[in-house]
Amino acid sequence: MTTPFAIKAYPEMWEGLDMDVARFDKARQMLGTAYEKMYLSQSNRPQAMAYFDDLMAEIFGRRIEELLAVKKEGRPVVGTFCVYIPEEIVVAAGGVCVGLCGGSPGSIPDAEKILPRNICPMVKSAYGFKAGKICPYFQAVDFVYGETTCDAKKKTWELLDRLVPTYVMEIPQMKKGRDKTLWLEEIGDFKAKVEEVCGTTVTADNLAKAIVVINDKRRALQRLTKVRGSNPAPISGKDALLIEQMAFYDEPVRFARQLNELCDELEERVRSTTGVMPASAPRIMVSGTPMALPNWKVHNLVETAGAVIVNEESCIGTRYFKDLIDESRTNLDQQLEALTDRYMQIDCSCFTPNNERVDQVLKEYRASNAQGILHYSLQFCHTYNIEEIKIREACEKEGIPYLSIETDYSPEDVGQLQTRIEAFLEQIRG
Amino acid sequence: MFIGIDLGSRTVKVAAMRDGRLVDHQIVESGFDPQRQALEMLRRYEPVRVVATGYGRHLAQHQFAQEVITEIKAHALGARHHFPECRTIIDIGGQDSKVIALDANGRVSSFQMNDKCAAGTGRFLEIMAATLGYKLAEFGPAALASTAEVNINSMCTVFAESEVISLKNRGIPASDIARAVHRSVINRLAVMLNRLGHGDTIAFTGGVAKNPGIVAMLQEQLDQHVRLLTPALPDIVGALGAAIHAGRS
Ligand code: SF4
Ligand code: SF4
């Protein structure tokens, strides 16, 4: 990089979105600095990361312009917070889906003016972005479609609805036949809402196309995951996490194309055994709660200590793309059923029982050729925190080196985490 | 000469080894500039190799250490030097407390550390001693002088301090409250010990191992056959482990 990295400013557009421009502009600069320090300082980065660097530079600019252009055509932008909301339906109706999960400590004080302090930082961060008017994505969405997964989220939607129209999808807590029936009905409601706002109808034809578009995006992400299983790792965990985060913002067709281009390069690297780090670097798999943009805290600590992260078993990670929708169905009812089947495979800890997740973690551990599992739980996320016990037991049984951390977005525990992570790596190195 | 240096949150500790034996050691307050302090302390040696550990280890590596290891590994090496059979280490320093489990070869198999806050650490005991008007050296003996069953429920230093003050205001004798403070540290430790499981021989390291109240009350809490062993210089075990590592690498 010859010119210093900066995230581009679009003050007039932000003004038009009724943002707190002065404050947001400071956050923009800080994010740019953090990105430069954590990302651009990495050595041996793949060339094709240039696209994602550019996407980052334009994260508050060109991508927002694109969303505004979509809105101008009368197509809605829908904000979501969970991988259970079927974006295929939004795409079929001609809309755009964006993930709004918050990963920054900067918006938490805004949230804590209203919300209790002892809830998950992801929920607080997201709510704070809206309350403080410091996220252009939040300002751009026509409506939010939340869900009843964890308590923190479902009760926050009631308050968020005062700031932006918020609908809620009921997600069952179990996976019995009647739960599936309920959820299929919820999908019907969701479809109706999206159709109403889009002024279009979801047909077998446009849904089939949308399913392929989103499947293609998921396939590209699967390809990335697969190539990370090689040693030496062809791409850093930080870069891979960034891509998984951007999967929730970028235009899906373009994103898949660019990611496939990157994967071509990575596969070439594997053939020539070129890595971002030496083959001796300990390989760590992360499992647990999602890390929303720009939450790079743990990846940065682990990789600064000389290890490489090779997999994220998380919703911003494999849980988002491990399953595809059957593309062979041709009538709408069958398609919706196939869609439901696919979504019901998501193994989030909000479900009980959720033993599939334990198996999935072990499967991904082997596929990624990892040497240890780092379980990551956001503070006050009860479901993941409790389910952690089962993951730990499974790792003990399998003799897999294991470290569990519970943290939030604040920097105050970085020293302590660094010690724990380095000790974990010492343990793996032997 | 092989040097281990432990740049802790409150003090800098140095251990110097020759032919596998500890030949010199120092413990000095960190002060405002621990790096300078450390360089000052190293001046008197002609080291072959310096290994740093503790919170300041990475800064040290930029300046004068050839290698760094974590406090966890350093304590494992140091404790096994004293007690080759121990499989469990309790370390309570100024800013953190940890329990480390070792395999038969002395390698770290897992560990637990306290969370962000200072509860259950040396700092916590210092603050509580000051609140009760004890010098640190008097605090442990005071706790042992009491047999009362007073409880402090809060794990947070700030809340625990107000609990202590309200107990004082209710006229509870200072030594009873001292006992309660010690008990709260031990309860917290017991949680970590239970989570990790422990062997029959436990090494107790870190500055707090010099507190006779903690040692005696912890021994009481453990099963009879469990031996709780405190090395001669418990606060330099981390530095000692770093020096041992310097000699090996
Ligand atoms: S962790 Fe659960 S609630 Fe959160 S995004 Fe994933 S599926 Fe949804
Ligand atoms: S991380 Fe846990 S608490 Fe936070 S939003 Fe997701 S499920 Fe809810």
XYZ file of C-alpha atoms and ligand atoms in Angstrom:
695
model
C 0.000 0.000 0.000
C 1.508 3.250 -1.070
C -1.196 5.627 0.096
C -2.359 5.325 3.689
C -5.589 3.436 4.055
C -8.734 5.389 4.841
C -12.395 4.587 4.873
C -13.951 7.071 2.496
C -16.188 9.797 3.846
C -19.532 10.703 2.268
C -20.754 13.458 4.593
C -23.519 14.701 2.330
C -25.007 11.288 1.845
C -24.807 10.672 5.601
C -26.505 13.997 6.224
C -29.284 12.838 3.922
C -29.610 9.694 6.020
C -30.165 11.796 9.145
C -26.966 10.604 10.784
C -24.920 12.187 13.537
C -22.251 13.019 10.978
C -19.666 14.622 13.238
C -19.588 11.653 15.566
C -19.799 9.077 12.882
C -16.903 10.621 11.045
C -14.665 10.059 14.065
C -15.730 6.430 14.205
C -14.980 6.110 10.505
C -11.431 7.388 11.023
C -10.843 5.093 13.982
C -12.076 2.093 12.059
C -9.769 2.977 9.169
C -6.798 3.195 11.518
C -7.657 -0.105 13.169
C -8.039 -1.778 9.795
C -4.736 -0.485 8.571
C -3.003 -1.664 11.727
C -4.612 -5.082 11.927
C -5.114 -5.943 8.287
C -2.726 -4.121 6.014
C 0.245 -4.897 8.242
C -0.143 -8.633 7.579
C 2.491 -10.164 5.349
C 1.982 -12.546 2.405
C -1.610 -11.494 1.911
C -3.293 -12.870 -1.183
C -3.535 -10.358 -4.044
C -7.244 -10.872 -4.450
C -7.815 -9.411 -0.968
C -7.592 -6.077 -2.796
C -11.302 -6.338 -3.585
C -12.179 -6.737 0.093
C -9.845 -3.920 1.126
C -11.688 -1.750 -1.331
C -15.029 -2.937 -0.025
C -13.834 -1.884 3.413
C -12.725 1.518 2.162
C -16.186 1.969 0.660
C -18.157 0.335 3.435
C -19.821 3.607 4.430
C -19.823 4.982 0.909
C -20.282 3.157 -2.347
C -22.134 0.228 -0.831
C -24.579 2.634 0.818
C -25.002 4.455 -2.499
C -25.903 1.137 -4.043
C -28.501 0.491 -1.367
C -29.981 3.942 -1.854
C -30.190 3.310 -5.592
C -32.088 0.089 -4.892
C -34.519 1.990 -2.705
C -35.019 4.586 -5.406
C -36.244 1.832 -7.688
C -38.882 1.057 -5.111
C -37.134 -2.072 -3.889
C -36.718 -2.332 -0.130
C -33.640 -2.863 2.001
C -34.318 -5.266 4.845
C -32.199 -5.369 7.992
C -31.713 -8.679 9.813
C -29.921 -9.962 12.880
C -29.904 -13.673 12.496
C -29.045 -16.325 9.940
C -32.537 -17.756 10.390
C -34.110 -14.984 8.341
C -34.306 -16.377 4.802
C -32.664 -13.832 2.568
C -33.658 -15.876 -0.494
C -37.200 -14.572 -0.135
C -36.053 -10.960 -0.013
C -33.874 -11.468 -3.067
C -36.720 -13.221 -4.927
C -38.993 -10.251 -4.318
C -36.327 -7.890 -5.602
C -35.141 -6.514 -2.271
C -31.778 -6.469 -0.556
C -30.892 -8.019 2.785
C -28.238 -6.605 5.098
C -26.999 -7.985 8.419
C -27.035 -5.376 11.162
C -25.320 -7.169 14.055
C -23.135 -4.757 15.990
C -19.498 -5.527 16.672
C -18.181 -2.245 18.007
C -17.741 -0.948 21.552
C -18.312 2.595 20.245
C -22.097 2.378 20.160
C -22.569 0.608 23.485
C -22.823 3.785 25.609
C -25.733 4.872 23.374
C -27.492 1.596 24.064
C -26.797 1.666 27.780
C -28.724 4.905 28.080
C -31.772 2.670 27.785
C -30.956 -1.034 27.765
C -29.665 -2.897 30.825
C -25.900 -3.203 30.963
C -25.812 -6.918 31.568
C -26.959 -8.126 28.179
C -24.987 -9.326 25.185
C -22.694 -6.662 23.664
C -23.828 -7.587 20.154
C -27.384 -6.570 20.923
C -26.276 -3.437 22.739
C -23.900 -2.440 19.963
C -26.575 -2.884 17.291
C -29.236 -1.018 19.230
C -26.743 1.746 20.005
C -25.981 2.198 16.316
C -29.609 3.016 15.683
C -30.154 5.049 18.842
C -27.047 7.136 18.168
C -27.699 7.367 14.413
C -24.176 6.233 13.731
C -24.621 3.416 11.236
C -25.546 4.210 7.626
C -26.850 0.665 7.068
C -29.280 1.021 9.917
C -30.340 4.409 8.569
C -30.834 2.957 5.092
C -33.046 -0.020 5.909
C -36.782 0.209 5.260
C -37.571 -2.173 8.040
C -35.978 -4.702 10.349
C -36.988 -8.324 10.603
C -35.957 -9.676 13.973
C -36.559 -13.082 15.526
C -37.277 -14.796 18.800
C -33.991 -16.562 19.308
C -32.450 -15.307 22.544
C -34.153 -13.204 25.202
C -31.847 -10.233 24.735
C -32.820 -9.926 21.112
C -36.514 -10.613 21.280
C -37.121 -8.063 24.018
C -34.905 -5.469 22.370
C -37.035 -5.615 19.211
C -39.919 -4.151 21.167
C -37.816 -1.092 21.885
C -36.139 -0.978 18.499
C -39.566 -0.805 16.893
C -39.864 2.731 18.274
C -36.897 3.791 16.170
C -37.395 1.746 12.996
C -40.287 -0.527 11.959
C -39.378 -3.925 13.391
C -41.178 -7.175 12.675
C -40.458 -10.362 14.509
C -40.344 -13.906 13.210
C -41.120 -16.594 15.715
C -38.300 -19.118 15.694
C -39.195 -22.351 17.461
C -37.103 -23.565 20.369
C -37.152 -27.200 19.341
C -37.077 -29.106 16.078
C -40.087 -31.365 16.217
C -42.620 -31.743 13.423
C -44.965 -29.136 14.871
C -42.098 -26.679 15.217
C -41.428 -27.018 11.542
C -45.093 -26.398 10.763
C -45.045 -23.269 12.864
C -41.934 -22.007 11.200
C -43.292 -22.642 7.730
C -46.221 -20.417 8.649
C -43.837 -17.756 9.859
C -42.059 -17.950 6.502
C -45.431 -17.335 4.880
C -45.889 -14.184 6.976
C -42.409 -13.054 6.150
C -43.009 -13.584 2.448
C -46.261 -11.648 2.633
C -44.587 -8.723 4.382
C -41.741 -8.617 1.888
C -44.160 -8.846 -1.043
C -46.268 -6.055 0.368
C -43.327 -3.706 0.709
C -41.772 -4.682 -2.621
C -45.074 -4.522 -4.462
C -44.128 -7.798 -6.167
C -44.950 -11.462 -5.811
C -42.575 -14.238 -4.943
C -42.979 -16.832 -7.673
C -41.465 -20.255 -8.238
C -39.391 -18.653 -10.930
C -37.866 -15.739 -9.053
C -37.445 -17.830 -5.912
C -35.565 -20.489 -7.881
C -33.206 -17.805 -9.148
C -32.769 -16.329 -5.668
C -32.010 -19.739 -4.204
C -29.232 -20.204 -6.756
C -27.830 -16.729 -6.046
C -27.605 -17.319 -2.317
C -26.486 -20.934 -2.725
C -23.682 -19.654 -4.936
C -22.627 -17.241 -2.237
C -22.660 -20.036 0.320
C -20.769 -22.350 -2.049
C -18.027 -19.765 -2.466
C -17.744 -19.478 1.315
C -17.579 -23.273 1.605
C -14.771 -23.261 -0.904
C -12.892 -20.722 1.207
C -13.347 -22.896 4.283
C -12.105 -25.956 2.473
C -8.936 -24.329 1.237
C -8.128 -23.123 4.753
C -7.770 -26.761 5.748
C -4.390 -26.883 3.997
C -1.135 -26.464 5.792
C 0.486 -23.954 5.536
C -2.699 -21.910 5.665
C -3.044 -19.935 2.425
C -4.991 -17.105 4.087
C -5.057 -15.629 7.562
C -7.997 -16.187 9.859
C -8.425 -12.435 10.104
C -8.887 -12.083 6.352
C -11.254 -15.037 6.231
C -13.318 -13.627 9.090
C -13.532 -10.294 7.296
C -14.888 -12.049 4.219
C -17.450 -13.923 6.303
C -18.503 -10.619 7.836
C -18.781 -8.942 4.452
C -21.013 -11.733 3.186
C -23.750 -9.945 5.130
C -23.285 -6.579 3.390
C -22.076 -7.021 -0.132
C -24.131 -7.601 -3.250
C -24.322 -11.416 -3.350
C -23.544 -12.131 -7.015
C -20.537 -9.858 -7.116
C -19.378 -11.090 -3.724
C -19.441 -14.729 -4.839
C -17.567 -13.910 -8.020
C -14.837 -12.023 -6.174
C -14.570 -14.658 -3.508
C -14.225 -17.382 -6.120
C -11.446 -15.366 -7.696
C -9.714 -15.246 -4.325
C -10.219 -18.991 -3.936
C -8.567 -19.579 -7.333
C -5.523 -17.784 -5.996
C -5.656 -19.653 -2.688
C -5.881 -23.013 -4.417
C -2.880 -22.028 -6.490
C -1.087 -21.180 -3.238
C -1.919 -24.606 -1.888
C -0.459 -26.255 -4.998
C 2.780 -24.346 -4.496
C 2.648 -24.732 -0.657
C 2.671 -20.988 -0.152
C 1.240 -19.891 3.153
C 0.556 -16.711 5.073
C 2.377 -18.246 7.987
C 4.876 -21.081 8.285
C 3.514 -24.621 8.390
C 4.704 -24.830 11.990
C 2.244 -22.135 13.155
C -0.346 -23.666 15.507
C -3.727 -24.032 13.807
C -6.705 -22.903 15.850
C -10.395 -23.332 15.209
C -12.830 -20.863 16.742
C -16.284 -21.973 17.808
C -19.139 -20.089 19.419
C -20.941 -16.774 19.190
C -20.729 -14.645 16.060
C -18.089 -11.949 15.664
C -19.789 -9.053 13.934
C -17.883 -6.405 12.002
C -15.545 -4.894 13.240
C -14.986 -7.411 16.025
C -11.545 -8.768 15.216
C -10.344 -8.859 18.809
C -9.671 -12.558 19.291
C -8.420 -13.239 15.773
C -5.983 -10.411 16.128
C -4.680 -11.669 19.468
C -4.292 -15.243 18.261
C -2.558 -14.354 15.023
C -0.327 -11.739 16.608
C 0.873 -14.540 18.886
C 2.034 -16.496 15.827
C -0.845 -18.935 15.341
C -3.365 -19.053 12.531
C -7.143 -19.409 12.760
C -8.434 -21.933 10.257
C -12.175 -22.083 10.848
C -15.053 -20.206 12.498
C -17.855 -22.452 13.679
C -20.209 -19.540 14.169
C -23.062 -17.701 12.488
C -20.543 -15.335 10.984
C -18.774 -18.426 9.768
C -19.756 -21.942 8.818
C -23.192 -21.953 10.451
C -24.223 -19.414 7.818
C -23.120 -21.396 4.807
C -22.600 -25.064 5.628
C -26.074 -26.024 4.316
C -27.536 -25.337 0.876
C -31.124 -25.313 -0.356
C -32.175 -28.098 -2.705
C -32.343 -26.449 -6.145
C -34.350 -29.176 -7.856
C -37.824 -28.115 -6.644
C -39.987 -26.323 -9.165
C -43.200 -25.333 -7.451
C -43.417 -22.689 -4.786
C -44.736 -24.870 -1.971
C -42.024 -27.425 -2.489
C -39.407 -24.712 -2.664
C -40.585 -23.214 0.615
C -40.490 -26.633 2.152
C -36.939 -27.207 0.925
C -36.027 -23.825 2.291
C -37.505 -24.714 5.661
C -35.613 -27.993 5.710
C -32.375 -26.181 5.093
C -32.969 -23.526 7.716
C -33.981 -26.063 10.321
C -30.507 -27.560 10.047
C -28.915 -24.476 11.571
C -27.528 -25.588 14.910
C -27.827 -22.456 17.036
C -27.595 -22.837 20.805
C -30.990 -21.153 21.161
C -32.464 -24.576 20.323
C -32.829 -27.446 22.730
C -31.584 -30.062 22.460
C -28.816 -29.038 20.104
C -26.502 -32.021 20.092
C -25.921 -31.687 16.349
C -23.701 -28.748 17.127
C -21.274 -30.824 19.164
C -20.902 -33.247 16.259
C -20.553 -30.378 13.838
C -17.762 -28.819 15.901
C -15.822 -32.086 15.901
C -16.408 -32.538 12.190
C -15.128 -29.069 11.380
C -12.186 -29.544 13.712
C -11.055 -32.526 11.682
C -11.828 -31.007 8.296
C -9.876 -27.862 9.096
C -6.843 -29.789 10.365
C -6.888 -27.656 13.479
C -4.781 -28.423 16.530
C -6.975 -26.843 19.159
C -10.395 -25.300 19.705
C -10.955 -21.863 21.151
C -14.523 -21.456 22.322
C -15.687 -17.880 22.111
C -18.672 -16.668 24.052
C -19.903 -13.141 24.254
C -20.520 -12.000 27.786
C -24.093 -12.617 28.946
C -24.908 -14.936 26.049
C -26.465 -17.602 28.212
C -27.219 -20.176 25.555
C -23.697 -20.340 24.143
C -22.143 -20.005 27.571
C -24.057 -22.983 28.861
C -23.677 -25.059 25.721
C -19.938 -24.459 26.054
C -19.933 -27.124 28.765
C -20.891 -29.787 26.238
C -18.305 -28.630 23.731
C -15.659 -28.707 26.453
C -16.654 -32.212 27.511
C -16.504 -33.429 23.923
C -13.037 -31.915 23.491
C -11.814 -33.503 26.709
C -13.104 -36.826 25.554
C -11.414 -36.507 22.171
C -8.190 -35.151 23.651
C -8.536 -31.878 21.754
C -6.646 -28.942 23.292
C -9.314 -26.508 24.374
C -9.607 -22.973 25.663
C -12.816 -21.182 26.457
C -13.034 -17.431 26.672
C -15.894 -15.166 27.539
C -15.435 -11.565 26.641
C -17.084 -8.417 25.311
C -15.912 -5.636 23.017
C -14.005 -3.562 25.557
C -10.221 -3.532 25.375
C -9.704 -3.839 29.129
C -9.192 -7.609 29.225
C -6.813 -7.746 26.270
C -3.726 -8.292 28.446
C -5.356 -11.131 30.295
C -6.693 -12.722 27.114
C -3.285 -12.450 25.530
C -1.751 -14.393 28.407
C -4.412 -17.065 28.225
C -4.141 -17.404 24.454
C -0.344 -17.564 24.516
C -0.439 -20.177 27.263
C -2.869 -22.170 25.128
C -0.459 -21.968 22.198
C 2.427 -23.059 24.444
C 0.297 -26.025 25.395
C -0.242 -26.925 21.727
C 3.386 -26.378 20.759
C 4.350 -28.700 23.631
C 24.337 -17.284 33.844
C 20.701 -17.784 32.885
C 18.305 -15.047 33.861
C 14.557 -15.176 34.274
C 12.693 -11.930 34.731
C 9.053 -11.645 35.700
C 7.567 -8.241 34.926
C 4.445 -8.365 37.041
C 1.780 -5.775 37.608
C 3.203 -4.668 40.971
C 6.791 -5.881 41.128
C 9.653 -6.960 38.928
C 11.302 -10.216 39.954
C 14.624 -11.585 38.756
C 16.082 -15.055 39.231
C 19.643 -15.906 38.204
C 20.717 -19.507 37.763
C 24.030 -21.186 37.251
C 24.510 -24.937 36.832
C 20.845 -25.544 37.551
C 20.964 -23.695 40.879
C 19.449 -20.398 41.942
C 22.366 -18.130 42.735
C 20.730 -14.729 43.022
C 17.315 -13.114 43.083
C 15.732 -9.671 43.397
C 12.236 -8.307 43.963
C 11.637 -4.605 43.319
C 8.489 -2.461 42.977
C 7.703 -1.862 39.294
C 7.505 1.912 39.693
C 6.533 4.132 36.799
C 8.960 2.652 34.335
C 9.242 -1.113 34.785
C 11.467 -1.422 31.739
C 14.105 0.861 33.186
C 13.718 -0.785 36.516
C 14.316 -4.150 34.876
C 17.408 -2.981 33.018
C 18.752 -1.607 36.264
C 18.228 -4.955 37.956
C 19.927 -6.873 35.148
C 23.058 -4.731 35.221
C 24.875 -6.829 37.764
C 24.839 -10.035 35.697
C 26.583 -11.300 32.631
C 23.743 -13.296 31.221
C 24.009 -15.932 28.534
C 20.318 -15.699 27.926
C 17.388 -13.702 29.352
C 13.823 -15.010 29.270
C 10.961 -12.713 30.268
C 7.534 -13.520 31.615
C 4.663 -11.590 33.220
C 2.498 -8.765 31.939
C 5.463 -6.783 30.667
C 7.048 -9.663 28.797
C 6.499 -8.406 25.264
C 7.946 -4.985 25.951
C 10.917 -6.741 27.495
C 11.404 -8.784 24.376
C 11.767 -5.634 22.316
C 14.467 -4.383 24.631
C 16.512 -7.028 26.352
C 14.981 -10.503 26.506
C 15.793 -13.186 23.964
C 12.550 -15.034 24.492
C 9.248 -14.751 26.309
C 7.066 -17.351 27.944
C 3.725 -16.884 29.685
C 3.342 -16.794 33.448
C 1.487 -20.079 33.165
C 4.409 -21.947 31.670
C 6.907 -20.123 33.888
C 5.060 -21.173 37.034
C 4.817 -24.729 35.790
C 8.595 -24.885 35.332
C 9.354 -23.080 38.587
C 6.970 -25.093 40.731
C 8.224 -28.422 39.366
C 11.761 -27.355 40.161
C 10.781 -27.254 43.828
C 8.255 -30.074 43.852
C 8.878 -32.492 40.974
C 5.757 -34.515 41.758
C 3.204 -31.692 41.861
C 0.412 -31.779 39.301
C -1.458 -28.676 40.424
C -0.320 -25.107 41.013
C -2.159 -22.295 42.697
C -0.655 -18.922 41.955
C -1.991 -15.729 43.460
C -0.165 -12.616 42.439
C -0.927 -8.924 42.663
C -3.341 -8.731 39.781
C -4.489 -12.236 39.059
C -5.011 -15.637 40.484
C -4.729 -18.876 38.588
C -4.859 -22.605 38.964
C -2.709 -24.684 36.623
C -2.996 -28.405 35.976
C 0.106 -30.296 34.821
C 0.484 -33.674 33.182
C 2.886 -36.310 34.499
C 5.748 -34.694 32.582
C 5.096 -31.280 34.043
C 3.552 -29.843 30.915
C 0.543 -27.548 31.282
C -2.606 -29.503 30.483
C -5.111 -26.790 31.372
C -5.530 -23.732 33.507
C -8.063 -21.311 34.944
C -7.556 -17.606 35.521
C -9.661 -15.075 37.335
C -11.849 -12.782 35.236
C -11.209 -9.165 34.518
C -11.560 -7.908 38.082
C -9.159 -7.934 41.006
C -11.329 -10.003 43.347
C -9.435 -12.907 44.862
C -6.012 -11.427 44.116
C -3.202 -9.960 46.176
C -4.453 -6.504 45.392
C -7.844 -7.388 46.821
C -6.246 -8.534 50.089
C -4.153 -5.366 50.249
C -7.175 -3.119 49.817
C -9.157 -5.018 52.410
C -6.248 -4.967 54.893
C -5.979 -1.214 54.480
C -9.739 -0.771 54.932
C -9.522 -2.680 58.197
C -6.416 -0.836 59.332
C -4.002 -3.770 59.197
C -0.503 -3.858 57.833
C -0.297 -6.549 55.186
C 1.928 -8.760 57.361
C -0.619 -8.614 60.197
C -3.592 -9.447 58.058
C -3.218 -13.234 57.775
C -2.413 -13.745 61.490
C -5.433 -11.590 62.372
C -7.685 -13.863 60.331
C -6.276 -16.896 62.098
C -6.952 -15.326 65.482
C -10.667 -15.426 64.774
C -13.002 -18.397 64.685
C -16.148 -16.486 63.796
C -18.263 -17.385 60.765
C -18.822 -13.996 59.196
C -19.389 -13.919 55.440
C -18.609 -11.510 52.666
C -20.783 -12.312 49.700
C -19.617 -9.915 47.062
C -16.883 -11.014 44.696
C -16.370 -7.511 43.389
C -13.625 -5.513 45.122
C -15.674 -2.342 45.199
C -18.778 -4.001 46.635
C -16.745 -6.160 48.989
C -15.139 -3.038 50.353
C -18.502 -1.512 51.184
C -19.567 -4.788 52.754
C -16.470 -4.686 54.939
C -17.224 -1.121 55.960
C -20.790 -1.947 56.902
C -19.627 -4.956 58.941
C -17.189 -2.644 60.715
C -19.981 -0.192 61.423
C -22.067 -2.953 62.900
C -19.321 -3.464 65.437
C -18.044 -6.804 64.172
C -14.437 -7.262 65.391
C -11.800 -6.523 62.769
C -10.242 -9.982 63.038
C -13.603 -11.634 62.291
C -13.946 -9.501 59.198
C -10.351 -10.327 58.264
C -11.271 -13.985 58.433
C -14.291 -13.381 56.212
C -12.115 -11.613 53.640
C -9.691 -14.530 53.581
C -12.573 -16.962 53.318
C -13.927 -15.135 50.264
C -10.575 -15.430 48.495
C -10.465 -19.139 49.286
C -14.017 -19.728 48.107
C -13.147 -18.193 44.822
C -10.060 -20.322 44.558
C -12.051 -23.425 45.410
C -14.288 -22.796 42.399
C -11.285 -22.796 40.098
C -9.785 -25.852 41.800
C -13.021 -27.779 41.486
C -13.433 -26.872 37.849
C -9.990 -28.120 37.003
C -9.698 -30.968 39.491
C -6.464 -31.312 41.437
C -3.812 -33.813 42.421
C -2.578 -34.816 45.864
C 0.260 -32.338 45.810
C -0.503 -28.697 45.212
C 2.200 -26.071 44.934
C 1.197 -22.630 46.153
C 3.130 -19.775 44.548
C 2.951 -16.011 44.221
C 3.180 -13.308 46.859
C -0.059 -14.325 48.559
C 1.485 -17.699 49.472
C 3.351 -15.758 52.164
C 0.062 -15.011 53.903
C -0.246 -17.617 56.703
C -3.994 -17.050 56.940
C -4.622 -18.035 53.344
C -2.298 -21.030 53.574
C -3.826 -22.430 56.755
C -7.430 -21.813 55.763
C -6.875 -23.287 52.320
C -5.289 -26.399 53.807
C -8.348 -26.739 56.069
C -10.609 -26.606 53.068
C -8.745 -29.333 51.175
C -9.073 -33.063 51.831
C -6.755 -34.319 54.547
C -4.462 -36.256 52.262
C -3.830 -33.295 49.970
C -0.513 -31.607 50.597
C -0.276 -27.874 50.062
C 3.384 -26.972 49.566
C 4.808 -23.480 49.566
C 8.326 -22.949 48.221
C 10.896 -20.858 50.069
C 10.551 -17.804 47.849
C 7.016 -18.048 46.490
C 7.052 -14.698 44.690
C 9.974 -15.537 42.429
C 8.675 -18.871 41.138
C 7.703 -17.293 37.802
C 11.136 -15.692 37.395
C 12.729 -18.976 38.402
C 10.715 -20.833 35.751
C 11.812 -18.296 33.139
C 15.455 -18.798 34.185
C 15.048 -22.570 33.904
C 13.609 -22.097 30.433
C 16.573 -19.868 29.526
C 18.893 -22.683 30.525
C 17.070 -25.191 28.349
C 16.480 -23.305 25.143
S -26.184 -17.335 17.060
Fe -28.311 -18.022 16.879
S -29.472 -16.178 17.258
Fe -27.411 -15.521 16.761
S -27.405 -15.201 14.533
Fe -26.803 -17.278 14.906
S -28.670 -18.466 14.718
Fe -29.242 -16.361 15.042
S -24.550 -13.843 20.948
Fe -26.062 -14.882 22.246
S -26.976 -13.267 23.516
Fe -25.911 -12.291 21.800
S -27.473 -12.004 20.253
Fe -26.488 -13.974 19.793
S -27.684 -15.514 20.871
Fe -28.271 -13.503 21.705
